[in-house]
Structure formats: structure tokens, C-alpha cells
Amino acid sequence: PHAGLLPPRLLFRPFFLRGMAHLQCNDPIAAMPELEKALRATGEDELAQTVVRNLLGVTYYLLTCPTEALRQHLYCFEAIKSGIAKDLNLRQSILRNLANDYWAVNDVTQAIATYKKALLIVEDLDGAGKQAYLFWALAMAYRAANDRALAKLYARRAVQMYEELRQSLNL
């Protein structure tokens, strides 16, 4: 009833947040219609469209529809290239998701290149946990590409970072 009081740039948020809540409850099927409503509610706001499409891509990925997930994340990648998506966390999320999509459609070369792009952003964010995840993903991608030397290199780096994180948290 209060939707008319919201500024246009926020009209998508209730649908988006409901979709996100469904995903956090591991229910991507229930998330889909909410995210589709959110996408329609973004209007001409390209940044809002990018945020919604990023989560929509994750939803398709979870529903084992990697080609559609890839399509959504490629749209988001265009938003990075055109300067619409400037937030480093959003850019890193898009790149990580895009790399996962490439991996899911068996394009290991593109997955590796995209994980490396995400890694550069994570270094700027000082996100040790995210960086360790990306090192591990690179290790697995290089392993799939039969490049054992680079797989071993990235796996060692990931294990080292996870160990440093564990020690810093006193676990």
C-alpha cells in the first residue's frame, strides 16, 4: 500500500529482498517469481537491473540452468564494462558468478580468465576469504584444463590463505 511513497529507485527492493530471503532459505524456485517482479520494477535503472540480474543468475545456476545463468551474468558483465557497476563488491560478485557459469557450461578457459579478473578486484577489497575461494576455484579450473603445475600453485595459495584465516580467527 505504501509503494507509491517509495522513490522509483527503490521500488524493486521489496521483491528483490523477498527473492534473496527465499535463496537464503535454499528455495530458488520460490525466489524466481520475486526476482522477476523485481526486474520489472527496476524500470530504466540500469544499476538496479544489474543487481537483480546478478541474483537472478545465481538462481538459475542453483536451478541447474547454467546457460540462462550465464546470459544473466553476461548482462551484468556489460554493466561492469560500461561503468554502470562501479561498486567493487558487486563487480567481484558478478565476476565470480560469471566464472562459475563458464565452469558449469564447461568453458574452462573463460572460467580461468574470469576468476583472475575477480581476483584482482578482491585484492583491492582485502577480502582474504573471497581471495582464498578464488584461488581454490582457479586450482580446480587449471586441474580440469590438465595444467597440474598451475593447479598446484593456486591450491597451495588457497590452503595457505585458509590457514592464515583460521589462525587469525583462533580456530
Coordinates of N, CA, C and O in Angstrom, one line a residue:
P1 N 0.8 -1.2 0.0 CA 0.0 0.0 0.0 C 0.8 1.3 0.0 O 0.4 2.3 -0.3
H2 N 2.1 1.2 0.4 CA 2.9 2.3 0.5 C 3.9 2.5 -0.7 O 4.8 3.3 -0.7
A3 N 3.7 1.6 -1.7 CA 4.6 1.6 -2.8 C 4.7 3.0 -3.5 O 5.7 3.4 -4.0
G4 N 3.6 3.7 -3.5 CA 3.6 5.0 -4.2 C 4.4 6.0 -3.5 O 4.8 7.1 -4.0
L5 N 4.8 5.8 -2.2 CA 5.6 6.7 -1.4 C 7.1 6.4 -1.6 O 7.9 7.3 -1.3
L6 N 7.4 5.3 -2.2 CA 8.9 5.0 -2.4 C 9.4 5.7 -3.6 O 8.7 5.9 -4.6
P7 N 10.6 6.2 -3.6 CA 11.3 6.8 -4.7 C 11.4 5.7 -5.8 O 11.6 4.5 -5.5
P8 N 11.4 6.0 -7.1 CA 11.4 5.0 -8.1 C 12.6 4.1 -8.0 O 12.5 2.9 -8.3
R9 N 13.8 4.5 -7.6 CA 15.0 3.7 -7.5 C 14.9 2.6 -6.4 O 15.7 1.7 -6.4
L10 N 13.8 2.7 -5.6 CA 13.7 1.7 -4.5 C 12.5 0.7 -4.7 O 12.3 -0.2 -3.9
L11 N 11.7 0.9 -5.8 CA 10.5 0.1 -6.0 C 10.8 -1.4 -6.1 O 10.0 -2.2 -5.8
F12 N 12.0 -1.7 -6.6 CA 12.3 -3.1 -6.9 C 12.7 -3.8 -5.6 O 12.7 -5.0 -5.5
R13 N 13.1 -3.1 -4.5 CA 13.7 -3.6 -3.4 C 12.9 -4.6 -2.6 O 13.4 -5.7 -2.2
P14 N 11.6 -4.4 -2.4 CA 10.8 -5.4 -1.6 C 10.8 -6.8 -2.3 O 11.0 -7.8 -1.7
F15 N 10.6 -6.8 -3.6 CA 10.6 -8.0 -4.4 C 12.0 -8.7 -4.3 O 12.2 -9.9 -4.2
F16 N 13.0 -7.8 -4.5 CA 14.4 -8.3 -4.5 C 14.8 -9.0 -3.2 O 15.3 -10.0 -3.1
L17 N 14.4 -8.3 -2.1 CA 14.7 -8.8 -0.7 C 13.9 -10.1 -0.4 O 14.5 -11.0 0.2
R18 N 12.7 -10.2 -0.9 CA 11.9 -11.5 -0.8 C 12.6 -12.6 -1.5 O 12.7 -13.7 -1.1
G19 N 13.1 -12.3 -2.8 CA 13.8 -13.3 -3.6 C 15.1 -13.7 -2.9 O 15.4 -14.9 -2.8
M20 N 15.8 -12.7 -2.3 CA 17.0 -13.0 -1.6 C 16.7 -13.9 -0.4 O 17.5 -14.9 -0.1
A21 N 15.7 -13.6 0.3 CA 15.3 -14.4 1.5 C 15.0 -15.9 1.1 O 15.4 -16.8 1.8
H22 N 14.3 -16.0 0.0 CA 14.0 -17.4 -0.5 C 15.3 -18.1 -0.8 O 15.4 -19.3 -0.5
L23 N 16.2 -17.4 -1.4 CA 17.5 -18.1 -1.7 C 18.3 -18.5 -0.5 O 18.9 -19.5 -0.4
Q24 N 18.2 -17.6 0.5 CA 18.9 -17.9 1.8 C 18.3 -19.1 2.5 O 18.9 -19.8 3.3
C25 N 17.0 -19.3 2.2 CA 16.3 -20.5 2.8 C 16.4 -21.7 1.8 O 15.7 -22.7 2.0
N26 N 17.3 -21.6 0.8 CA 17.6 -22.6 -0.1 C 16.3 -23.0 -0.9 O 16.0 -24.2 -1.1
D27 N 15.6 -22.0 -1.4 CA 14.4 -22.2 -2.2 C 14.4 -21.4 -3.4 O 13.7 -20.4 -3.6
P28 N 15.3 -21.8 -4.4 CA 15.4 -20.9 -5.6 C 14.1 -20.9 -6.5 O 13.9 -19.9 -7.2
I29 N 13.3 -21.9 -6.3 CA 12.0 -21.9 -7.1 C 11.1 -20.8 -6.6 O 10.5 -20.1 -7.4
A30 N 11.0 -20.6 -5.3 CA 10.2 -19.5 -4.8 C 10.8 -18.2 -5.0 O 10.1 -17.2 -5.1
A31 N 12.2 -18.1 -5.1 CA 12.9 -16.9 -5.4 C 12.6 -16.3 -6.8 O 12.5 -15.1 -7.0
M32 N 12.5 -17.2 -7.7 CA 12.4 -16.8 -9.2 C 11.3 -15.8 -9.4 O 11.5 -14.7 -10.0
P33 N 10.0 -16.0 -9.0 CA 9.0 -15.0 -9.4 C 9.2 -13.7 -8.7 O 8.9 -12.6 -9.3
E34 N 9.8 -13.7 -7.5 CA 10.1 -12.5 -6.8 C 11.1 -11.7 -7.5 O 11.0 -10.4 -7.7
L35 N 12.2 -12.4 -8.0 CA 13.2 -11.7 -8.7 C 12.8 -11.2 -10.1 O 13.2 -10.1 -10.5
E36 N 11.9 -11.9 -10.7 CA 11.3 -11.5 -12.0 C 10.5 -10.2 -11.8 O 10.5 -9.3 -12.6
K37 N 9.7 -10.1 -10.7 CA 9.0 -8.9 -10.3 C 9.9 -7.8 -10.1 O 9.7 -6.6 -10.5
A38 N 11.0 -8.1 -9.3 CA 12.0 -7.1 -9.0 C 12.6 -6.5 -10.3 O 12.8 -5.3 -10.4
L39 N 12.9 -7.4 -11.3 CA 13.5 -6.9 -12.5 C 12.5 -6.0 -13.3 O 12.9 -5.0 -13.8
R40 N 11.2 -6.4 -13.3 CA 10.2 -5.5 -13.9 C 10.1 -4.2 -13.2 O 9.9 -3.1 -13.9
A41 N 10.3 -4.2 -11.9 CA 10.1 -2.9 -11.1 C 11.3 -2.0 -11.2 O 11.2 -0.9 -10.8
T42 N 12.4 -2.5 -11.8 CA 13.6 -1.6 -11.9 C 13.4 -0.5 -12.9 O 14.1 0.5 -12.8
G43 N 12.5 -0.7 -13.8 CA 12.3 0.4 -14.8 C 13.5 0.6 -15.7 O 14.0 -0.4 -16.2
E44 N 13.9 1.8 -15.8 CA 15.1 2.1 -16.6 C 16.4 2.2 -15.8 O 17.4 2.5 -16.4
D45 N 16.3 1.9 -14.5 CA 17.5 1.9 -13.7 C 18.5 0.8 -14.0 O 18.3 -0.4 -13.5
E46 N 19.5 1.1 -14.7 CA 20.5 0.0 -15.2 C 21.2 -0.6 -14.0 O 21.6 -1.8 -14.1
L47 N 21.6 0.2 -13.0 CA 22.3 -0.4 -11.9 C 21.4 -1.4 -11.1 O 21.8 -2.5 -10.8
A48 N 20.1 -1.0 -10.9 CA 19.2 -1.9 -10.2 C 19.0 -3.1 -11.1 O 18.9 -4.2 -10.5
Q49 N 18.9 -3.0 -12.4 CA 18.7 -4.2 -13.3 C 19.9 -5.1 -13.1 O 19.8 -6.3 -13.0
T50 N 21.1 -4.5 -13.0 CA 22.3 -5.3 -12.8 C 22.3 -6.1 -11.5 O 22.7 -7.3 -11.5
V51 N 21.9 -5.4 -10.4 CA 21.9 -6.1 -9.1 C 20.9 -7.2 -9.1 O 21.2 -8.3 -8.7
V52 N 19.7 -7.0 -9.7 CA 18.7 -8.0 -9.8 C 19.2 -9.2 -10.7 O 19.0 -10.4 -10.3
R53 N 19.7 -8.8 -11.9 CA 20.1 -9.9 -12.8 C 21.3 -10.7 -12.2 O 21.4 -11.9 -12.5
N54 N 22.1 -10.1 -11.4 CA 23.2 -10.9 -10.8 C 22.6 -12.0 -9.9 O 23.0 -13.1 -9.9
L55 N 21.6 -11.6 -9.1 CA 20.9 -12.6 -8.2 C 20.1 -13.6 -9.0 O 20.0 -14.7 -8.6
L56 N 19.5 -13.1 -10.0 CA 18.7 -13.9 -10.9 C 19.6 -15.0 -11.5 O 19.2 -16.2 -11.6
G57 N 20.8 -14.6 -11.9 CA 21.7 -15.6 -12.5 C 22.1 -16.6 -11.5 O 22.2 -17.8 -11.8
V58 N 22.3 -16.2 -10.2 CA 22.6 -17.2 -9.2 C 21.4 -18.2 -9.0 O 21.6 -19.4 -8.9
T59 N 20.2 -17.6 -9.1 CA 19.0 -18.5 -9.0 C 19.0 -19.5 -10.1 O 18.8 -20.7 -9.9
Y60 N 19.2 -19.1 -11.3 CA 19.3 -20.0 -12.5 C 20.4 -21.1 -12.3 O 20.2 -22.2 -12.6
Y61 N 21.5 -20.6 -11.8 CA 22.6 -21.5 -11.5 C 22.2 -22.6 -10.5 O 22.5 -23.8 -10.7
L62 N 21.5 -22.2 -9.4 CA 21.1 -23.1 -8.4 C 20.0 -24.1 -9.0 O 19.9 -25.2 -8.5
L63 N 19.3 -23.6 -10.0 CA 18.3 -24.5 -10.6 C 18.8 -25.3 -11.7 O 18.1 -25.9 -12.5
T64 N 20.2 -25.4 -11.8 CA 20.9 -26.1 -12.8 C 20.5 -25.7 -14.3 O 20.3 -26.5 -15.1
C65 N 20.4 -24.4 -14.4 CA 20.2 -23.8 -15.8 C 21.4 -22.9 -16.1 O 21.2 -21.7 -16.1
P66 N 22.6 -23.5 -16.3 CA 23.8 -22.7 -16.4 C 23.8 -21.8 -17.6 O 24.4 -20.7 -17.6
T67 N 23.1 -22.1 -18.7 CA 23.1 -21.3 -19.9 C 22.4 -20.0 -19.6 O 22.8 -18.9 -20.0
E68 N 21.2 -20.1 -18.9 CA 20.5 -18.9 -18.6 C 21.2 -18.1 -17.5 O 21.2 -16.8 -17.5
A69 N 21.9 -18.8 -16.6 CA 22.7 -18.1 -15.6 C 23.8 -17.3 -16.2 O 24.0 -16.1 -15.9
L70 N 24.4 -17.9 -17.2 CA 25.5 -17.2 -18.0 C 24.9 -16.0 -18.7 O 25.6 -14.9 -18.7
R71 N 23.8 -16.1 -19.3 CA 23.1 -15.0 -20.0 C 22.9 -13.8 -19.1 O 23.2 -12.7 -19.4
Q72 N 22.4 -14.1 -17.9 CA 22.2 -13.0 -16.9 C 23.5 -12.4 -16.5 O 23.6 -11.1 -16.4
H73 N 24.5 -13.2 -16.2 CA 25.8 -12.6 -15.7 C 26.5 -11.9 -16.8 O 27.3 -11.0 -16.5
L74 N 26.4 -12.3 -18.1 CA 27.0 -11.6 -19.2 C 26.4 -10.2 -19.3 O 27.1 -9.2 -19.6
Y75 N 25.1 -10.1 -19.0 CA 24.4 -8.8 -19.0 C 25.1 -7.9 -17.9 O 25.4 -6.8 -18.1
C76 N 25.3 -8.5 -16.8 CA 26.0 -7.8 -15.6 C 27.4 -7.4 -16.0 O 27.9 -6.4 -15.6
F77 N 28.1 -8.3 -16.7 CA 29.5 -8.0 -17.1 C 29.5 -6.8 -18.0 O 30.4 -6.0 -17.9
E78 N 28.5 -6.7 -18.9 CA 28.4 -5.5 -19.8 C 28.3 -4.2 -18.9 O 28.8 -3.2 -19.2
A79 N 27.5 -4.4 -17.8 CA 27.4 -3.2 -16.9 C 28.7 -2.8 -16.2 O 28.9 -1.7 -15.9
I80 N 29.5 -3.8 -16.0 CA 30.9 -3.5 -15.5 C 31.7 -2.8 -16.5 O 32.3 -1.7 -16.2
K81 N 31.7 -3.3 -17.7 CA 32.5 -2.7 -18.8 C 32.0 -1.3 -19.2 O 32.8 -0.5 -19.5
S82 N 30.7 -1.0 -19.1 CA 30.2 0.3 -19.4 C 30.3 1.3 -18.2 O 29.9 2.4 -18.4
G83 N 30.7 0.8 -17.1 CA 30.9 1.7 -15.9 C 29.6 1.9 -15.1 O 29.6 2.7 -14.2
I84 N 28.6 1.1 -15.4 CA 27.4 1.2 -14.6 C 27.6 0.6 -13.2 O 27.2 1.1 -12.2
A85 N 28.2 -0.6 -13.1 CA 28.5 -1.3 -11.9 C 29.9 -0.9 -11.4 O 30.9 -1.4 -11.8
K86 N 29.9 0.1 -10.5 CA 31.2 0.6 -10.0 C 31.6 0.0 -8.7 O 32.8 0.0 -8.3
D87 N 30.6 -0.4 -7.9 CA 30.9 -0.9 -6.6 C 31.8 -2.2 -6.7 O 31.4 -3.1 -7.4
L88 N 32.9 -2.2 -6.0 CA 33.8 -3.3 -6.1 C 33.2 -4.6 -5.6 O 33.5 -5.7 -6.2
N89 N 32.4 -4.6 -4.6 CA 31.8 -5.9 -4.1 C 30.8 -6.4 -5.2 O 30.8 -7.6 -5.4
L90 N 30.1 -5.6 -5.8 CA 29.2 -6.0 -6.8 C 30.0 -6.5 -8.0 O 29.6 -7.6 -8.6
R91 N 31.0 -5.8 -8.4 CA 31.8 -6.3 -9.6 C 32.4 -7.6 -9.3 O 32.5 -8.5 -10.1
Q92 N 33.0 -7.8 -8.1 CA 33.6 -9.1 -7.7 C 32.6 -10.2 -7.7 O 32.8 -11.3 -8.2
S93 N 31.4 -9.9 -7.2 CA 30.3 -10.9 -7.2 C 29.9 -11.3 -8.6 O 29.8 -12.5 -8.9
I94 N 29.8 -10.3 -9.4 CA 29.4 -10.6 -10.8 C 30.5 -11.5 -11.5 O 30.1 -12.5 -12.1
L95 N 31.7 -11.1 -11.4 CA 32.8 -11.9 -12.0 C 32.9 -13.3 -11.4 O 33.1 -14.2 -12.2
R96 N 32.8 -13.4 -10.1 CA 32.8 -14.8 -9.5 C 31.7 -15.6 -10.1 O 31.9 -16.8 -10.4
N97 N 30.5 -15.0 -10.1 CA 29.3 -15.8 -10.6 C 29.5 -16.1 -12.1 O 29.1 -17.2 -12.5
L98 N 30.0 -15.2 -12.9 CA 30.2 -15.4 -14.3 C 31.2 -16.5 -14.5 O 31.0 -17.4 -15.3
A99 N 32.3 -16.5 -13.7 CA 33.3 -17.6 -13.8 C 32.7 -19.0 -13.5 O 32.9 -20.0 -14.1
N100 N 31.8 -19.0 -12.4 CA 31.1 -20.2 -12.1 C 30.3 -20.7 -13.2 O 30.2 -21.9 -13.5
D101 N 29.6 -19.8 -13.9 CA 28.8 -20.1 -15.0 C 29.6 -20.7 -16.2 O 29.2 -21.7 -16.8
Y102 N 30.7 -20.1 -16.5 CA 31.6 -20.6 -17.5 C 32.0 -22.0 -17.2 O 32.1 -22.9 -18.0
W103 N 32.3 -22.2 -15.9 CA 32.7 -23.6 -15.4 C 31.6 -24.5 -15.6 O 31.8 -25.7 -16.1
A104 N 30.4 -24.1 -15.3 CA 29.2 -25.0 -15.4 C 28.9 -25.4 -16.9 O 28.4 -26.5 -17.1
V105 N 29.2 -24.5 -17.8 CA 28.9 -24.8 -19.2 C 30.2 -25.4 -19.9 O 30.3 -25.5 -21.1
N106 N 31.2 -25.7 -19.1 CA 32.4 -26.4 -19.5 C 33.3 -25.6 -20.4 O 34.0 -26.1 -21.3
D107 N 33.3 -24.3 -20.1 CA 34.3 -23.4 -20.8 C 35.4 -23.0 -19.8 O 35.4 -21.9 -19.2
V108 N 36.3 -23.9 -19.6 CA 37.3 -23.8 -18.5 C 38.2 -22.6 -18.8 O 38.6 -21.9 -17.9
T109 N 38.5 -22.3 -20.0 CA 39.4 -21.2 -20.4 C 38.8 -19.9 -20.0 O 39.5 -19.1 -19.3
Q110 N 37.6 -19.7 -20.3 CA 36.9 -18.5 -19.9 C 36.7 -18.4 -18.4 O 36.8 -17.3 -17.8
A111 N 36.5 -19.5 -17.7 CA 36.3 -19.6 -16.3 C 37.6 -19.1 -15.6 O 37.6 -18.3 -14.7
I112 N 38.7 -19.6 -16.1 CA 40.0 -19.2 -15.5 C 40.3 -17.7 -15.7 O 40.7 -17.0 -14.8
A113 N 40.1 -17.2 -16.9 CA 40.3 -15.8 -17.2 C 39.4 -14.9 -16.3 O 39.8 -13.9 -15.8
T114 N 38.2 -15.3 -16.1 CA 37.2 -14.6 -15.3 C 37.5 -14.6 -13.8 O 37.4 -13.6 -13.1
Y115 N 37.9 -15.8 -13.3 CA 38.4 -15.9 -11.9 C 39.5 -15.0 -11.7 O 39.6 -14.3 -10.6
K116 N 40.4 -14.9 -12.6 CA 41.6 -14.0 -12.5 C 41.2 -12.5 -12.4 O 41.7 -11.7 -11.6
K117 N 40.2 -12.1 -13.2 CA 39.7 -10.8 -13.1 C 39.0 -10.5 -11.8 O 39.2 -9.4 -11.2
A118 N 38.3 -11.5 -11.3 CA 37.7 -11.4 -9.9 C 38.8 -11.3 -8.8 O 38.6 -10.5 -7.9
L119 N 39.8 -12.0 -9.0 CA 40.9 -12.0 -8.0 C 41.5 -10.6 -7.9 O 41.9 -10.2 -6.8
L120 N 41.7 -9.9 -9.0 CA 42.2 -8.6 -9.0 C 41.4 -7.6 -8.2 O 41.9 -6.8 -7.4
I121 N 40.1 -7.8 -8.3 CA 39.2 -6.9 -7.5 C 39.2 -7.3 -6.0 O 39.2 -6.4 -5.2
V122 N 39.2 -8.6 -5.7 CA 39.3 -9.0 -4.3 C 40.5 -8.5 -3.6 O 40.4 -8.1 -2.5
E123 N 41.6 -8.4 -4.4 CA 42.8 -7.9 -3.7 C 42.6 -6.4 -3.3 O 43.1 -6.0 -2.3
D124 N 41.9 -5.7 -4.1 CA 41.5 -4.3 -3.8 C 40.6 -4.2 -2.6 O 40.6 -3.2 -1.8
L125 N 39.8 -5.2 -2.4 CA 38.8 -5.2 -1.3 C 39.4 -5.8 0.0 O 38.8 -5.7 1.1
D126 N 40.6 -6.4 -0.1 CA 41.2 -7.0 1.1 C 40.3 -8.1 1.7 O 40.1 -8.2 2.9
G127 N 39.7 -8.9 0.8 CA 38.8 -9.9 1.2 C 39.5 -11.3 1.2 O 39.5 -12.0 0.2
A128 N 40.2 -11.6 2.3 CA 41.0 -12.8 2.3 C 40.2 -14.1 2.1 O 40.7 -15.0 1.4
G129 N 39.0 -14.2 2.6 CA 38.2 -15.3 2.4 C 37.8 -15.5 1.0 O 37.8 -16.6 0.4
K130 N 37.4 -14.4 0.4 CA 37.0 -14.4 -1.0 C 38.2 -14.7 -1.9 O 38.1 -15.4 -2.9
Q131 N 39.3 -14.2 -1.5 CA 40.5 -14.4 -2.3 C 40.9 -15.9 -2.2 O 41.2 -16.5 -3.3
A132 N 40.8 -16.5 -1.1 CA 41.1 -17.9 -0.9 C 40.2 -18.8 -1.8 O 40.6 -19.7 -2.4
Y133 N 38.9 -18.4 -1.7 CA 37.9 -19.1 -2.6 C 38.3 -19.0 -4.1 O 38.2 -20.0 -4.8
L134 N 38.7 -17.9 -4.5 CA 39.1 -17.7 -5.9 C 40.3 -18.5 -6.3 O 40.4 -19.1 -7.3
F135 N 41.3 -18.5 -5.3 CA 42.5 -19.3 -5.6 C 42.1 -20.8 -5.7 O 42.6 -21.5 -6.6
W136 N 41.2 -21.2 -4.8 CA 40.8 -22.6 -4.9 C 40.1 -22.9 -6.2 O 40.3 -23.9 -6.9
A137 N 39.2 -22.0 -6.6 CA 38.5 -22.2 -7.9 C 39.4 -22.2 -9.1 O 39.3 -23.0 -10.0
L138 N 40.4 -21.3 -9.0 CA 41.5 -21.4 -10.1 C 42.2 -22.7 -10.1 O 42.5 -23.3 -11.2
A139 N 42.5 -23.2 -8.9 CA 43.2 -24.5 -8.9 C 42.4 -25.6 -9.5 O 42.9 -26.4 -10.3
M140 N 41.1 -25.6 -9.2 CA 40.2 -26.6 -9.8 C 40.0 -26.5 -11.3 O 40.0 -27.4 -12.0
A141 N 40.0 -25.2 -11.7 CA 39.9 -24.9 -13.2 C 41.1 -25.4 -13.9 O 41.1 -26.0 -15.0
Y142 N 42.3 -25.0 -13.4 CA 43.5 -25.5 -14.0 C 43.7 -27.0 -14.0 O 44.2 -27.6 -14.9
R143 N 43.2 -27.6 -12.9 CA 43.2 -29.1 -12.9 C 42.4 -29.6 -14.0 O 42.8 -30.6 -14.7
A144 N 41.2 -29.1 -14.2 CA 40.3 -29.5 -15.3 C 40.9 -29.3 -16.7 O 40.7 -30.0 -17.6
A145 N 41.8 -28.3 -16.8 CA 42.5 -28.0 -18.0 C 43.8 -28.7 -18.1 O 44.6 -28.5 -19.1
N146 N 44.0 -29.7 -17.2 CA 45.2 -30.5 -17.2 C 46.5 -29.7 -17.1 O 47.6 -30.2 -17.6
D147 N 46.5 -28.6 -16.4 CA 47.7 -27.8 -16.1 C 48.0 -28.0 -14.6 O 47.6 -27.2 -13.8
R148 N 48.7 -29.1 -14.4 CA 48.9 -29.5 -13.0 C 49.8 -28.6 -12.2 O 49.6 -28.3 -11.0
A149 N 50.7 -27.9 -12.9 CA 51.7 -27.0 -12.2 C 50.9 -25.8 -11.7 O 51.0 -25.4 -10.5
L150 N 50.1 -25.2 -12.5 CA 49.3 -24.0 -12.0 C 48.2 -24.5 -11.0 O 47.9 -23.7 -10.1
A151 N 47.6 -25.6 -11.2 CA 46.7 -26.1 -10.3 C 47.3 -26.3 -8.9 O 46.7 -25.8 -7.9
K152 N 48.5 -26.8 -8.9 CA 49.2 -27.0 -7.6 C 49.5 -25.6 -7.0 O 49.4 -25.4 -5.7
L153 N 50.0 -24.7 -7.8 CA 50.4 -23.4 -7.3 C 49.2 -22.7 -6.6 O 49.3 -22.2 -5.5
Y154 N 48.0 -22.7 -7.3 CA 46.8 -22.0 -6.8 C 46.3 -22.7 -5.6 O 45.7 -22.1 -4.7
A155 N 46.3 -24.1 -5.6 CA 45.9 -24.8 -4.5 C 46.7 -24.5 -3.2 O 46.1 -24.3 -2.1
R156 N 48.0 -24.5 -3.4 CA 48.9 -24.1 -2.2 C 48.5 -22.7 -1.7 O 48.5 -22.5 -0.5
R157 N 48.3 -21.8 -2.6 CA 48.0 -20.4 -2.2 C 46.7 -20.4 -1.4 O 46.5 -19.7 -0.4
A158 N 45.7 -21.2 -1.9 CA 44.4 -21.2 -1.2 C 44.5 -21.8 0.1 O 44.0 -21.3 1.1
V159 N 45.2 -22.9 0.3 CA 45.4 -23.6 1.6 C 46.1 -22.7 2.5 O 45.8 -22.5 3.7
Q160 N 47.1 -22.0 2.0 CA 47.9 -21.0 2.9 C 47.0 -19.9 3.4 O 47.0 -19.6 4.6
M161 N 46.1 -19.4 2.5 CA 45.2 -18.3 2.9 C 44.2 -18.8 3.9 O 43.9 -18.1 4.9
Y162 N 43.6 -20.0 3.7 CA 42.7 -20.6 4.6 C 43.3 -20.8 6.0 O 42.7 -20.6 7.0
E163 N 44.6 -21.3 6.0 CA 45.3 -21.5 7.2 C 45.5 -20.1 7.9 O 45.3 -20.0 9.2
E164 N 45.9 -19.1 7.2 CA 46.0 -17.8 7.8 C 44.7 -17.3 8.4 O 44.7 -16.7 9.5
L165 N 43.6 -17.5 7.7 CA 42.3 -17.1 8.2 C 42.0 -17.8 9.4 O 41.5 -17.3 10.4
R166 N 42.2 -19.1 9.4 CA 41.9 -19.9 10.6 C 42.7 -19.5 11.8 O 42.2 -19.3 12.9
Q167 N 44.0 -19.2 11.6 CA 44.8 -18.7 12.7 C 44.4 -17.3 13.2 O 44.4 -17.0 14.4
S168 N 44.0 -16.4 12.3 CA 43.5 -15.1 12.7 C 42.2 -15.1 13.5 O 42.0 -14.2 14.3
L169 N 41.4 -16.2 13.2 CA 40.2 -16.3 14.0 C 40.4 -17.2 15.2 O 39.4 -17.5 15.9
N170 N 41.6 -17.7 15.5 CA 41.9 -18.5 16.6 C 41.1 -19.8 16.6 O 40.5 -20.2 17.6
L171 N 40.9 -20.4 15.5 CA 40.1 -21.7 15.4 C 41.0 -22.9 15.6 O 42.1 -23.0 15.3

